[in-house]
Coordinates of C-alpha atoms in Angstrom, one line a residue:
M1 CA -21.6 28.7 -53.7
I2 CA -22.8 32.1 -53.2
M3 CA -18.5 33.0 -53.9
I4 CA -18.4 30.2 -56.6
S5 CA -20.9 31.8 -58.6
V6 CA -20.4 35.3 -58.7
R7 CA -16.8 33.8 -59.6
K8 CA -18.5 31.7 -62.8
L9 CA -20.6 34.5 -63.3
T10 CA -17.4 37.1 -63.2
G11 CA -15.7 35.1 -65.8
R12 CA -18.7 34.6 -68.0
G13 CA -20.9 37.3 -68.3
G14 CA -18.8 40.1 -66.8
L15 CA -20.7 43.0 -65.2
L16 CA -24.1 42.6 -66.5
G17 CA -23.2 39.1 -64.4
V18 CA -22.8 41.2 -61.0
C19 CA -25.2 43.1 -61.3
L20 CA -28.0 40.5 -61.1
V21 CA -26.3 38.6 -58.0
V22 CA -27.2 42.1 -56.0
A23 CA -31.0 42.6 -57.3
L24 CA -31.8 39.1 -56.2
F25 CA -29.8 39.3 -52.9
L26 CA -31.7 42.5 -52.5
T27 CA -35.0 41.0 -54.1
G28 CA -34.9 38.2 -50.7
C29 CA -34.0 40.9 -48.3
H30 CA -37.8 42.0 -49.1
T31 CA -39.5 39.8 -49.3
S32 CA -38.5 38.3 -45.6
K33 CA -41.1 37.9 -42.9
P34 CA -42.1 40.3 -40.9
D35 CA -41.2 41.3 -37.2
T36 CA -44.0 40.4 -35.7
R37 CA -42.9 41.2 -31.9
F38 CA -45.1 44.3 -32.6
A39 CA -48.2 43.2 -34.3
D40 CA -50.5 43.7 -30.9
L41 CA -49.9 48.1 -31.4
P42 CA -52.4 49.8 -31.9
D43 CA -52.6 51.9 -35.2
L44 CA -51.5 55.6 -34.5
T45 CA -51.7 57.6 -37.8
P46 CA -53.0 60.8 -37.6
S47 CA -56.8 59.7 -39.2
S48 CA -57.4 57.2 -36.5
A49 CA -56.3 59.1 -33.4
T50 CA -58.7 60.8 -31.6
S51 CA -59.5 64.0 -30.8
T52 CA -58.8 65.4 -27.4
Q53 CA -59.9 68.7 -26.8
P54 CA -61.6 68.9 -24.3
P55 CA -65.7 69.9 -24.4
Q56 CA -67.1 72.5 -25.0
A57 CA -69.6 74.3 -21.6
A58 CA -72.5 74.9 -23.2
P59 CA -74.0 78.7 -23.3
A60 CA -75.3 80.0 -20.3
S61 CA -79.0 81.0 -20.5
T62 CA -79.5 84.2 -19.9
A63 CA -81.7 84.9 -16.7
A64 CA -85.2 87.2 -18.3
V65 CA -84.7 90.7 -16.4
P66 CA -88.4 92.0 -16.0
S67 CA -88.2 95.4 -17.4
T68 CA -87.9 98.4 -15.0
P69 CA -90.8 101.3 -16.0
S70 CA -88.5 104.4 -17.2
A71 CA -89.7 107.4 -14.8
G72 CA -91.5 109.4 -17.8
S73 CA -93.8 106.8 -18.6
A74 CA -94.8 105.1 -14.8
T75 CA -97.9 106.5 -13.5
A76 CA -98.3 107.6 -9.9
P77 CA -100.7 105.4 -7.5
L78 CA -104.0 108.7 -7.4
T79 CA -105.0 108.9 -3.8
T80 CA -107.6 109.1 -2.3
V81 CA -108.9 111.8 -0.7
S82 CA -112.0 111.5 2.1
T83 CA -113.7 114.6 2.2
A84 CA -115.9 112.4 5.3
A85 CA -116.7 113.8 8.9
S86 CA -113.6 111.9 11.4
S87 CA -115.8 111.2 14.2
P88 CA -115.6 113.2 17.7
E89 CA -113.6 111.0 19.4
T90 CA -114.1 108.5 21.8
L91 CA -113.7 109.6 25.7
K92 CA -111.8 106.3 27.3
V93 CA -109.9 105.4 31.1
G94 CA -108.0 108.1 32.1
D95 CA -108.8 110.9 30.1
S96 CA -108.8 114.3 31.6
L97 CA -112.1 115.3 31.5
V98 CA -114.4 119.7 32.3
I99 CA -118.0 119.6 33.1
A100 CA -119.7 122.6 33.7
Y101 CA -122.6 122.8 34.8
S102 CA -125.2 126.3 33.5
D103 CA -128.1 127.5 33.5
L104 CA -129.2 126.1 37.2
P105 CA -131.0 127.7 40.4
E106 CA -127.9 128.3 41.9
L107 CA -123.4 128.2 41.2
K108 CA -122.5 124.6 40.3
P109 CA -118.8 123.7 40.5
A110 CA -117.1 122.4 37.3
F111 CA -116.1 119.4 37.5
N112 CA -112.0 119.0 37.0
G113 CA -110.6 114.8 36.7
Q114 CA -110.1 111.7 35.5
I115 CA -112.2 109.4 33.7
R116 CA -111.5 106.0 36.7
Q117 CA -110.7 102.3 36.4
D118 CA -113.6 101.3 35.6
G119 CA -114.7 104.0 32.8
T120 CA -116.5 106.0 35.2
I121 CA -117.1 109.1 37.2
T122 CA -119.0 111.1 39.8
L123 CA -120.4 114.4 39.5
I124 CA -123.1 116.7 42.1
L125 CA -125.4 114.9 43.6
D126 CA -123.3 112.4 44.3
Q127 CA -124.6 110.4 41.0
T128 CA -121.9 108.4 38.5
F129 CA -121.9 108.0 34.7
A130 CA -119.9 105.4 32.5
A131 CA -118.1 108.1 30.6
A132 CA -115.7 105.6 28.8
G133 CA -115.9 103.9 25.4
K134 CA -118.8 107.7 24.8
T135 CA -118.3 109.9 23.0
P136 CA -118.6 114.3 24.6
G137 CA -121.4 114.9 23.0
E138 CA -122.8 111.2 23.8
L139 CA -121.8 112.2 27.7
E140 CA -123.5 115.5 27.8
R141 CA -127.2 114.8 26.7
E142 CA -126.4 111.5 29.2
I143 CA -125.6 113.7 32.2
R144 CA -128.5 116.9 31.2
E145 CA -131.2 113.8 30.8
R146 CA -130.5 112.2 34.7
Y147 CA -130.6 115.6 36.2
V148 CA -133.7 117.4 34.4
P149 CA -136.5 116.5 35.6
N150 CA -135.6 114.6 37.9
F151 CA -133.1 117.5 40.2
Y152 CA -133.5 120.4 37.9
T153 CA -136.7 121.7 36.1
R154 CA -133.5 123.2 33.3
M155 CA -129.9 122.7 33.2
T156 CA -127.3 123.4 30.4
V157 CA -124.2 120.4 30.2
T158 CA -120.5 121.0 29.0
V159 CA -118.3 118.1 29.0
M160 CA -115.2 119.0 27.4
H161 CA -111.7 117.0 27.0
E162 CA -108.7 118.3 27.6
G163 CA -106.7 118.2 24.6
A164 CA -109.6 117.4 22.3
T165 CA -111.2 119.6 18.9
R166 CA -114.8 119.1 18.2
F167 CA -116.9 119.9 16.0
Y168 CA -121.2 120.2 14.8
Y169 CA -121.5 120.4 11.0
V170 CA -124.7 123.1 8.8
D171 CA -125.4 121.6 5.9
G172 CA -127.7 122.3 3.2
E173 CA -130.2 125.4 2.6
V174 CA -127.9 127.9 4.7
K175 CA -125.0 130.1 3.2
M176 CA -121.9 128.6 4.9
P177 CA -122.0 125.1 4.6
G178 CA -119.8 123.1 6.8
R179 CA -117.8 122.1 10.2
Q180 CA -118.3 124.6 13.5
Q181 CA -116.0 124.0 15.8
Y182 CA -118.0 123.2 19.1
T183 CA -117.2 125.5 22.2
G184 CA -119.4 125.9 23.7
P185 CA -123.4 125.9 24.8
I186 CA -125.8 126.7 21.3
T187 CA -128.8 126.2 20.3
L188 CA -129.8 125.1 17.1
T189 CA -131.6 129.0 16.1
R190 CA -127.7 130.5 16.7
A191 CA -125.0 127.1 14.9
I192 CA -128.6 128.3 12.2
S193 CA -126.6 132.7 12.2
T194 CA -123.0 131.6 12.4
C195 CA -123.2 129.4 9.2
G196 CA -124.3 132.9 7.9
D197 CA -128.6 132.5 8.0
F198 CA -130.7 130.4 5.1
T199 CA -130.9 131.0 1.6
D200 CA -133.8 131.9 -0.1
F201 CA -134.6 129.1 -0.4
A202 CA -134.4 127.3 2.5
R203 CA -137.8 125.2 4.1
K204 CA -137.6 126.2 7.4
S205 CA -140.8 125.2 9.1
K206 CA -138.6 122.2 8.3
V207 CA -135.4 122.4 9.7
Q208 CA -133.2 118.8 10.7
L209 CA -132.2 117.3 12.9
I210 CA -129.4 115.0 14.0
R211 CA -127.7 113.8 16.7
E212 CA -124.7 112.0 17.0
G213 CA -125.4 108.4 16.9
S214 CA -129.1 108.4 15.3
K215 CA -129.8 108.0 12.2
K216 CA -133.8 109.6 13.2
A217 CA -134.1 113.5 11.7
E218 CA -135.7 116.2 14.8
K219 CA -137.8 118.2 12.9
F220 CA -138.4 121.8 14.6
N221 CA -140.1 124.7 12.6
Y222 CA -138.0 128.2 13.1
R223 CA -140.1 130.3 13.0
K224 CA -141.3 128.8 16.2
L225 CA -138.5 128.4 18.3
L226 CA -138.0 132.0 17.5
R227 CA -141.1 133.1 18.8
D228 CA -140.4 130.3 22.4
P229 CA -137.0 130.2 22.8
S230 CA -137.8 127.2 26.0
L231 CA -138.6 125.0 22.3
D232 CA -134.5 125.9 21.4
P233 CA -133.1 122.9 21.0
L234 CA -128.7 123.1 22.4
I235 CA -126.8 121.4 20.0
Y236 CA -124.0 119.1 21.5
P237 CA -120.5 118.2 19.6
G238 CA -121.3 115.4 17.2
D239 CA -125.0 116.1 16.1
K240 CA -125.2 117.2 12.4
I241 CA -128.4 119.7 11.1
H242 CA -129.8 119.5 7.9
V243 CA -131.8 122.7 6.3
P244 CA -134.3 120.9 3.1
R245 CA -134.7 123.0 -0.1
R246 CA -138.2 124.6 -0.3
F247 CA -140.1 124.0 -3.4
L248 CA -141.2 126.5 -5.4

């Protein structure tokens, strides 16, 4: 039928009719129904596409590092040096001792031995003493007080602890105060002499002697001690002699 129409148009209108027919044919093709087979497919246009870039990692937090003071700003710790005198060494089990006696009517051999496991030693006349836990000065006084006046009227005892250095102390109004090494029996007047004697301001009538382990001071008149040497007390390790200042 289309061919018949073309012939009629060709015969009547010539070329113009043919063009109209072609235009109608093309219009019909363009308005044909769309294919619905792909209607359910998602729209993949660039505007609706989802970004597939991986999420960026959060920046790592920087840990706070404590600042270290520079060498120039660092303050060196102060060291406190104690000027207090060290206390004499305490005797213990197994220590070796040498104990000498003097000022006796007859010569007695010195003790040379160790402190036994029970902490004791046995000396002349079969006398036993507890030595462990005492200082040499304390043991010397205890030995002397046991023998005098029970066995002797006068006695000097010296306890020497092997390897130990012992001291007594003199301060106050003497020319060279300080710690003095104990090398053997010594009296109060001699101890003061070893310190250069008194200063011009010394109160010689009230010289104080403080025994080791005691807080009580014994007072001596220096001039009386010179007149009667029997009153001159012995000094033991750890003892302290103090010479007070006189009032002008």
